[in-house]
PDB file of C-alpha atoms in Angstrom:
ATOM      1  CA  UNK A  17      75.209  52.251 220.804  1.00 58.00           C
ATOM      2  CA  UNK A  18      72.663  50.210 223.247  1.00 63.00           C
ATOM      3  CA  UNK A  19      72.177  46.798 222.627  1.00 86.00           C
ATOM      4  CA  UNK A  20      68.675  44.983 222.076  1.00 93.00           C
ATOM      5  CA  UNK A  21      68.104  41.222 222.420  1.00 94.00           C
ATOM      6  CA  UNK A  22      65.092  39.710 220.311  1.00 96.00           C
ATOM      7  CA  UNK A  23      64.115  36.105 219.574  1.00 97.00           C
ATOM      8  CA  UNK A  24      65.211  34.821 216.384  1.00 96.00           C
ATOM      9  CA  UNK A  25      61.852  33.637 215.445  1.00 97.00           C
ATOM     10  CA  UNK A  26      58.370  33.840 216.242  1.00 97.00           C
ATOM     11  CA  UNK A  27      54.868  31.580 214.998  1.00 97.00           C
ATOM     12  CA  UNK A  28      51.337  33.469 214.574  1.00 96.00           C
ATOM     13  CA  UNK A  29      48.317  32.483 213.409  1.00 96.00           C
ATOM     14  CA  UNK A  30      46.406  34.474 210.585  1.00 96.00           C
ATOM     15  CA  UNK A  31      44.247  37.530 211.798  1.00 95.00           C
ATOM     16  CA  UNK A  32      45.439  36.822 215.592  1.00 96.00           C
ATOM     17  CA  UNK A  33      47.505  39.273 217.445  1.00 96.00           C
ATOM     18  CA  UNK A  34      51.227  38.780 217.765  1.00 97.00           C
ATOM     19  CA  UNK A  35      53.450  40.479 220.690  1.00 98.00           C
ATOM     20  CA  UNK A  36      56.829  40.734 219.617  1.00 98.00           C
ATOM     21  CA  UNK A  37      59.278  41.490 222.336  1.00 97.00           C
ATOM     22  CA  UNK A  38      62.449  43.196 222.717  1.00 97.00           C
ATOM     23  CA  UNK A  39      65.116  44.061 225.623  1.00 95.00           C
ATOM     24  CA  UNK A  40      67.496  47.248 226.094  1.00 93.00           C
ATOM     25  CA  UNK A  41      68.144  47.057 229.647  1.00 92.00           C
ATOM     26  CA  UNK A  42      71.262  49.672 228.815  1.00 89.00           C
ATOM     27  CA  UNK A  43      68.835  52.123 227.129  1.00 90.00           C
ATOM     28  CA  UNK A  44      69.827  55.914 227.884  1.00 87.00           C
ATOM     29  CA  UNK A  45      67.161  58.649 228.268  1.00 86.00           C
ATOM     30  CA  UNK A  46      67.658  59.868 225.020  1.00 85.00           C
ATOM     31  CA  UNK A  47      67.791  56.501 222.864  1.00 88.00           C
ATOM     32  CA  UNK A  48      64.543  56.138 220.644  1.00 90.00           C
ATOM     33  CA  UNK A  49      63.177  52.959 219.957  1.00 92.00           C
ATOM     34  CA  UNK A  50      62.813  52.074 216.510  1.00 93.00           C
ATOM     35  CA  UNK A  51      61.034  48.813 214.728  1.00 95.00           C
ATOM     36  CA  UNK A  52      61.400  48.300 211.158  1.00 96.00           C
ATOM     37  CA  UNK A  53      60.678  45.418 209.410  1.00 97.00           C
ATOM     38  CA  UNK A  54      62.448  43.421 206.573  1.00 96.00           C
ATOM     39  CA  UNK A  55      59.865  41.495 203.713  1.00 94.00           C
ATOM     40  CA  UNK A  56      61.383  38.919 201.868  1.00 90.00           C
ATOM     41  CA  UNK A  57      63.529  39.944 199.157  1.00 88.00           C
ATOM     42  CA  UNK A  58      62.665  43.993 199.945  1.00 92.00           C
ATOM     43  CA  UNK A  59      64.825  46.544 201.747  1.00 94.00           C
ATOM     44  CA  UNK A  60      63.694  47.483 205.347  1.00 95.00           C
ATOM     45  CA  UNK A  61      60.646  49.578 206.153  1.00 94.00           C
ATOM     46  CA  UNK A  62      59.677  51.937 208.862  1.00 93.00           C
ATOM     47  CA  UNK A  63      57.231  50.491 211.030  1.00 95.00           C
ATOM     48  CA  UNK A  64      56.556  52.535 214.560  1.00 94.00           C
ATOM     49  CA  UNK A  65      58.870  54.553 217.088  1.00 92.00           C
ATOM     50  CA  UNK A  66      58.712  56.048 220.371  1.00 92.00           C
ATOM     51  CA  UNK A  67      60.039  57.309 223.449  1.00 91.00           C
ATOM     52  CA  UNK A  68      58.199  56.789 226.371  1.00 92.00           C
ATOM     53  CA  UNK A  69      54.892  56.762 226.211  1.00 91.00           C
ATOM     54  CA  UNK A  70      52.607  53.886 224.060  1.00 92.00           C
ATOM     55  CA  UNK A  71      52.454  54.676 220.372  1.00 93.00           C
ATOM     56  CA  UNK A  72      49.400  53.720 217.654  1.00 94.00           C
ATOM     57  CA  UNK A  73      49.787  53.862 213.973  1.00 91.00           C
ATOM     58  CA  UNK A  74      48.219  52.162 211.443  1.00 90.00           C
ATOM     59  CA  UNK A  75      50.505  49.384 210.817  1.00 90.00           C
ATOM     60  CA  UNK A  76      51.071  48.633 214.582  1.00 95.00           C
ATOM     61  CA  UNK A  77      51.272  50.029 218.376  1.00 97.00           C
ATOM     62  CA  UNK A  78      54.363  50.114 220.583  1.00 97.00           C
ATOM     63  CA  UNK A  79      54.297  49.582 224.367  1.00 97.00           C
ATOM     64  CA  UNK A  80      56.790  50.476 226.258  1.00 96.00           C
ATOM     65  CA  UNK A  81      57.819  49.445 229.452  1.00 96.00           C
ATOM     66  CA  UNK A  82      57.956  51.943 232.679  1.00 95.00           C
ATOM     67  CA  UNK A  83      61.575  51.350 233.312  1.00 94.00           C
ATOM     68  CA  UNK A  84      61.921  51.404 229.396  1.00 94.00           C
ATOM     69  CA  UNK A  85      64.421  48.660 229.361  1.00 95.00           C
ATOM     70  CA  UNK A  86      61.936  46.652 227.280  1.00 96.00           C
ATOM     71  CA  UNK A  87      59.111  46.970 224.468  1.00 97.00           C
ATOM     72  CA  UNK A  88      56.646  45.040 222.366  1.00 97.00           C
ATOM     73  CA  UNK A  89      55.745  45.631 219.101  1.00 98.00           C
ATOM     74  CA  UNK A  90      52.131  44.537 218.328  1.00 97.00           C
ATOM     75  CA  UNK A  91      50.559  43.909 215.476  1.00 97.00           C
ATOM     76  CA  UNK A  92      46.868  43.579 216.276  1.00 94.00           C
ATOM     77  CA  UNK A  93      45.553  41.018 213.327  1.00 95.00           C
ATOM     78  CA  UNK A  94      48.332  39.022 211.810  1.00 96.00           C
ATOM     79  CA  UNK A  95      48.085  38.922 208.022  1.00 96.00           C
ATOM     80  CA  UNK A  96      49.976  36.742 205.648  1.00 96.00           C
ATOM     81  CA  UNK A  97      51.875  39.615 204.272  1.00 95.00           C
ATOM     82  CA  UNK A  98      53.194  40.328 207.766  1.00 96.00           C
ATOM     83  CA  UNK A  99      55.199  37.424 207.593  1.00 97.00           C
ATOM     84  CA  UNK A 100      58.718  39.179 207.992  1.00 97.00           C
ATOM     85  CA  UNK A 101      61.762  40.289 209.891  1.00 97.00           C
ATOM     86  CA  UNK A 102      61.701  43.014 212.524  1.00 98.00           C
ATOM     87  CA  UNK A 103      63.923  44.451 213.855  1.00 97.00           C
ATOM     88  CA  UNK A 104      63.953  46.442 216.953  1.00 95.00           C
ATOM     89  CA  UNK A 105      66.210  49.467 217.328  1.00 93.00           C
ATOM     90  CA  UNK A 106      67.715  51.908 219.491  1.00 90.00           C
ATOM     91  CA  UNK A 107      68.781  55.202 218.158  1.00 85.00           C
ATOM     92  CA  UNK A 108      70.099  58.128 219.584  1.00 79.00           C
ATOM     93  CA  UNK A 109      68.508  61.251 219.510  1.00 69.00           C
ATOM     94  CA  UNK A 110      65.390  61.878 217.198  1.00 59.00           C
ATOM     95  CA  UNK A 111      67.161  62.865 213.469  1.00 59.00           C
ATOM     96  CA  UNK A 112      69.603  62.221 211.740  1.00 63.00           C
ATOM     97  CA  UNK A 113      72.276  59.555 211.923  1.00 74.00           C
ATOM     98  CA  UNK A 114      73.022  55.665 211.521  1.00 81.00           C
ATOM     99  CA  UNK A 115      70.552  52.719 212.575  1.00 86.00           C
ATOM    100  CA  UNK A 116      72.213  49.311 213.944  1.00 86.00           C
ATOM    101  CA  UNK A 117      70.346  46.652 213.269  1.00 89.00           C
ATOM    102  CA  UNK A 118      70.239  43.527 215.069  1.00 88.00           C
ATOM    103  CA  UNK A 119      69.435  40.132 213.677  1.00 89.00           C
ATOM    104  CA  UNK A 120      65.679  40.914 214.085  1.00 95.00           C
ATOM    105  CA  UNK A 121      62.865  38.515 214.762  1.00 97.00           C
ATOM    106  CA  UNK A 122      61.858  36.557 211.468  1.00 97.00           C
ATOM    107  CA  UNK A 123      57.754  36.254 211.889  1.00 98.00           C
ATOM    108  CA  UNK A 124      56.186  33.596 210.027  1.00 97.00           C
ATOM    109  CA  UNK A 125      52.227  33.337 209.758  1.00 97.00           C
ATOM    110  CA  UNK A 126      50.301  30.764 209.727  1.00 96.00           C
ATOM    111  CA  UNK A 127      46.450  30.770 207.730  1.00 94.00           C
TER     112      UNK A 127
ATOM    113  CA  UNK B  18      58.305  60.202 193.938  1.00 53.00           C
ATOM    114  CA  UNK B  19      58.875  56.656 193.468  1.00 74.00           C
ATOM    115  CA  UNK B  20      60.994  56.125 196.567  1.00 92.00           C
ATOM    116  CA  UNK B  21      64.391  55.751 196.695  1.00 96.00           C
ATOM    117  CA  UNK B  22      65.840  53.081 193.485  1.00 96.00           C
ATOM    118  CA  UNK B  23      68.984  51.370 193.140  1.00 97.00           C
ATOM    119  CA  UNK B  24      70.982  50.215 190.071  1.00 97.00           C
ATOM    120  CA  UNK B  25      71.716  47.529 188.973  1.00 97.00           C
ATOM    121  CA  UNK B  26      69.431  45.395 191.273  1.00 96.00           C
ATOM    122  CA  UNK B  27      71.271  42.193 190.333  1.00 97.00           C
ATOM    123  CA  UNK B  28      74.996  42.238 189.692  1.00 98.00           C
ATOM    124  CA  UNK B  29      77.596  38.979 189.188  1.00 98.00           C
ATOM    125  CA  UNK B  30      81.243  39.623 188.715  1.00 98.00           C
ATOM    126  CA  UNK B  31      84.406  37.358 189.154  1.00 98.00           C
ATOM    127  CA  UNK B  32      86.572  38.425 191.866  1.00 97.00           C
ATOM    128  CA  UNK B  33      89.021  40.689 191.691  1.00 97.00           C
ATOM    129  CA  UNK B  34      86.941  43.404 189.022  1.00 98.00           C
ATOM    130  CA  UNK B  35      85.573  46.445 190.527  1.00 98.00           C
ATOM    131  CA  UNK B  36      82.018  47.122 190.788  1.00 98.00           C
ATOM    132  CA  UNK B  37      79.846  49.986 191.198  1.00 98.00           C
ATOM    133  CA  UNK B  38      76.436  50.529 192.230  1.00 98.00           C
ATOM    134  CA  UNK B  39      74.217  53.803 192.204  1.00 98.00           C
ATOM    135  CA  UNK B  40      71.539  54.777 194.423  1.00 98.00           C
ATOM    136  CA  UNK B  41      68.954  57.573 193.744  1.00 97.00           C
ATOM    137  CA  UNK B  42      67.513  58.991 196.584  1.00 96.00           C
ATOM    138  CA  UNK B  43      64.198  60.736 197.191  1.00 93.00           C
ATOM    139  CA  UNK B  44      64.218  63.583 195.782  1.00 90.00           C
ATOM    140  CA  UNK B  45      65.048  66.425 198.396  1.00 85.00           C
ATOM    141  CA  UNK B  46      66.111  64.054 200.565  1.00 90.00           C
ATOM    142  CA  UNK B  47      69.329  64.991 202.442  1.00 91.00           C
ATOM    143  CA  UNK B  48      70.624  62.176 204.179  1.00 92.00           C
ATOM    144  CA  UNK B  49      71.756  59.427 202.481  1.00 95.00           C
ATOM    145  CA  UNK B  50      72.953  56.292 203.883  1.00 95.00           C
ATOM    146  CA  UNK B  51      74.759  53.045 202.868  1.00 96.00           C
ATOM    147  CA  UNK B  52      74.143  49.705 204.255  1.00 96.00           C
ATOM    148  CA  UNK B  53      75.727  45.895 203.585  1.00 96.00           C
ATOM    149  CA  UNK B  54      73.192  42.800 204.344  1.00 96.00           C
ATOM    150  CA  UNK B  55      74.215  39.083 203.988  1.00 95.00           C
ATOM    151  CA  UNK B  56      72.616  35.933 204.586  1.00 91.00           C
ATOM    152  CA  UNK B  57      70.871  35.802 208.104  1.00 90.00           C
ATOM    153  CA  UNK B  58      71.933  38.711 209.323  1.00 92.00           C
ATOM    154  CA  UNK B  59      70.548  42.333 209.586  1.00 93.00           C
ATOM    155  CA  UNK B  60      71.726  45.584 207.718  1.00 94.00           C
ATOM    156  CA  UNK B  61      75.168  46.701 208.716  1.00 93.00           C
ATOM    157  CA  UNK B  62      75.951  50.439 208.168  1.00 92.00           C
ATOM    158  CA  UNK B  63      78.445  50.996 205.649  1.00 95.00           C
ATOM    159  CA  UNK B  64      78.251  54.975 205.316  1.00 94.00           C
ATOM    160  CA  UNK B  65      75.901  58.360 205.516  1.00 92.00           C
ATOM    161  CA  UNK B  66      75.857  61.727 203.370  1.00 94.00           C
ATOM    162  CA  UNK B  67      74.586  64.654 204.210  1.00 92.00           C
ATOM    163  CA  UNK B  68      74.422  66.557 200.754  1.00 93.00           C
ATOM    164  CA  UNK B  69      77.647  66.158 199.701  1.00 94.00           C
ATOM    165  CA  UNK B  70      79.590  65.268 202.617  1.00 94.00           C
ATOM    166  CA  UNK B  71      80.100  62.144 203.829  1.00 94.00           C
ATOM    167  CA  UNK B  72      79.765  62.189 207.255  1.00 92.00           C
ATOM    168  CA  UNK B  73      79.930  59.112 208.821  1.00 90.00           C
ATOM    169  CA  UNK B  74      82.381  56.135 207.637  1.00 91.00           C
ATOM    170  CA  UNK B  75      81.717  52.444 209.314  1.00 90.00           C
ATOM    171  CA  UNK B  76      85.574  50.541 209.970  1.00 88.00           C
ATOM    172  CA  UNK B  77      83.980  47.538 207.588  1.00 81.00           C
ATOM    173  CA  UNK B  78      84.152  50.485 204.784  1.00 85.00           C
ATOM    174  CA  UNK B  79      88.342  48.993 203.844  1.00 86.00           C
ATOM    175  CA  UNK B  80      90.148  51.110 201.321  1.00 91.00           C
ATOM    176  CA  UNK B  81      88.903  48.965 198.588  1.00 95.00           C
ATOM    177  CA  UNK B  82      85.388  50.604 199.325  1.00 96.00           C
ATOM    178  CA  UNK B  83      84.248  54.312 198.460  1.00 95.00           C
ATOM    179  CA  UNK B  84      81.236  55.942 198.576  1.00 96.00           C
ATOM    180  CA  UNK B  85      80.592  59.324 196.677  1.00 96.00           C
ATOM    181  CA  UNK B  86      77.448  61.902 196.643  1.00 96.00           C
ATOM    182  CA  UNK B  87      79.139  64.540 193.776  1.00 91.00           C
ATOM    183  CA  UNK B  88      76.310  66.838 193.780  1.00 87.00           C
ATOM    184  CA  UNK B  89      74.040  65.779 196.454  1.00 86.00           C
ATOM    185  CA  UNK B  90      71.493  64.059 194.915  1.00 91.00           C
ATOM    186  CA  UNK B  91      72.470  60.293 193.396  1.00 96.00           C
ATOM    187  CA  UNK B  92      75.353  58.278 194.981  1.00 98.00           C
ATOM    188  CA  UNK B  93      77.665  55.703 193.730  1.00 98.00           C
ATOM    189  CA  UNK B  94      79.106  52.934 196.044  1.00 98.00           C
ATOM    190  CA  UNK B  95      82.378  51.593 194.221  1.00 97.00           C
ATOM    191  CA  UNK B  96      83.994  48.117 195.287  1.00 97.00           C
ATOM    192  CA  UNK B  97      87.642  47.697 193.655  1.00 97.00           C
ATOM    193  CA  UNK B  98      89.519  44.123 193.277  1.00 97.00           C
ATOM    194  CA  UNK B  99      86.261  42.712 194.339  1.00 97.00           C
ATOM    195  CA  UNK B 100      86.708  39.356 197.229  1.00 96.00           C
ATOM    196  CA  UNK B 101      83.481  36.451 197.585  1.00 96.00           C
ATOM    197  CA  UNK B 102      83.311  38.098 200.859  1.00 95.00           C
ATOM    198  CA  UNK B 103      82.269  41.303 199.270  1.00 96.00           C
ATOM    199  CA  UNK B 104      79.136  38.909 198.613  1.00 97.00           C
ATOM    200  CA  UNK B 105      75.901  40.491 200.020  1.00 97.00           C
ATOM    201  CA  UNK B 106      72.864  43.222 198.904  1.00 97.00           C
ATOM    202  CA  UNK B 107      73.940  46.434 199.306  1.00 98.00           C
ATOM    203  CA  UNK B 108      71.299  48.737 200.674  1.00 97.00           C
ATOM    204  CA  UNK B 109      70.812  52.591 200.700  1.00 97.00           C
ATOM    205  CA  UNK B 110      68.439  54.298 202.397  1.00 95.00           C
ATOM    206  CA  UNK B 111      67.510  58.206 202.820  1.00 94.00           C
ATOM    207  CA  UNK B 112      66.145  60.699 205.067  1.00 90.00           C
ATOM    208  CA  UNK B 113      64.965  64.063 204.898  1.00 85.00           C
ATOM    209  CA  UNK B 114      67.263  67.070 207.068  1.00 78.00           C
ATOM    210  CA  UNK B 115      64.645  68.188 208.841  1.00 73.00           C
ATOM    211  CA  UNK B 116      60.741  67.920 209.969  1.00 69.00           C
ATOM    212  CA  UNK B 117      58.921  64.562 210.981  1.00 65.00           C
ATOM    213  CA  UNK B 118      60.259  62.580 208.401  1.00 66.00           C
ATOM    214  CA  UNK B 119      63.752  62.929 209.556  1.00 65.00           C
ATOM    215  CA  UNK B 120      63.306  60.300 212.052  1.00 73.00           C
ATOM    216  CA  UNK B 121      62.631  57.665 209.530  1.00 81.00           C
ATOM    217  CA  UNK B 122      64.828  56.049 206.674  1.00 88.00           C
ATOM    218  CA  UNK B 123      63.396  55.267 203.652  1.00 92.00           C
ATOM    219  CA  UNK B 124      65.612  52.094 202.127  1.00 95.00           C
ATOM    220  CA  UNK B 125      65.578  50.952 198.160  1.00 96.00           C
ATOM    221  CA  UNK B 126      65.259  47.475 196.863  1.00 95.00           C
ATOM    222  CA  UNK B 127      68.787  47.223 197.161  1.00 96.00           C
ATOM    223  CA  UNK B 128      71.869  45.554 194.981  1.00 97.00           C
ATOM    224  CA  UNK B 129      72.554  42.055 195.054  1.00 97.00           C
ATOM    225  CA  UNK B 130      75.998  41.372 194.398  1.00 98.00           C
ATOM    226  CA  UNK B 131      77.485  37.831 194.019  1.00 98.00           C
ATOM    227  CA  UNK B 132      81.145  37.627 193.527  1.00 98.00           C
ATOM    228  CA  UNK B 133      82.641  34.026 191.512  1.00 96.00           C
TER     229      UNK B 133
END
């Protein structure tokens, strides 16, 4: 499976926009990328995917790079409750099958 | 549907006693997928079901680890002769077959398991 570097931790202020980035400079053409994040104390939840192309949902949006050796996860207005780890994942194909998780970026907000 | 639950969510045992853990999936839900998570460090896959059959085993699944799905729904993760490095939560997660929501994994509370 394709690697992804991330930075082990990341500062934001409450209600500002926070960028988080990610690298897969071995990323095949059919390896998703997948972010989930990690709340204290909870089991991992599904946060955005994508392909190629930009994604919007209402949690967060995912750019992705031309070459798509890199993406950013953005949440658009930090809240407290987004203080977490994410993790940023690639997965082949678009079903079924294992995720390998990194060590994630833990987020901490400030208010 | 309450999302996928796990039982017990706290468990303590003295090393070398076996241990199991049970995970109920959403209902419907095909896939089913076992994960270990210690300190600092993200989810590492353990196993996967699909129904009954386990399709997928991870080499940090040793023989003192199994994983069953009987009738497709439920699953028990069994630890025998338990070590302190079998310390960690134990995670399971599941996935529709098919449609949209096949892409994502839906993951319980998990099991904490310390081991004296």
């Amino acid at each position: 499976d394709a690697k992804t570097t991330q930075p082990n931790s990341m500062e934001s202020n409450e209600e500002e926009p926070v960028h988080l980035p990610c690298n897969h400079s071995t990323i095949s053409g059919t390896d998703y990328i997948h972010w989930y994040r990690q709340l204290p104390s909870q089991g991992p939840e599904y946060v955005i995917h994508g392909l190629t192309s930009n994604v919007n949902n209402r949690m967060a949006s995912l750019a992705i790079a031309e070459d798509r050796k890199s993406s950013t996860l953005i949440l658009h207005r930090a809240t407290l409750r987004d203080a977490a780890v994410y993790y940023c994942i690639l997965k082949y194909g678009n079903q079924g099958g294992k995720l390998i998780f990194g060590q994630g970026t833990e987020l901490s907000v400030k208010p | 549907d309450t999302g996928v639950s796990q039982d017990p969510r706290h468990k303590i045992t003295k090393r070398g006693q076996n241990v199991t853990f049970r995970c109920d999936p959403i209902s419907e839900h095909n896939r089913l997928y076992w994960y270990r998570q210690t300190l600092g460090q993200g989810p590492e896959f353990l196993t996967y079901f699909q129904n009954e059959a386990q399709l997928e085993k991870s080499r940090l699944l040793s023989d003192r680890f199994s994983a069953e799905r009987p009738k497709g729904s439920f699953s028990t993760l069994e630890i025998q002769r338990t070590e302190q490095g079998d310390s960690a939560m134990y995670l399971c997660a599941s996935s529709p077959l098919k449609g949209g929501g096949a892409r994502f994994r839906f993951f319980g509370p998990g099991t904490r398991l310390t081991v004296l």
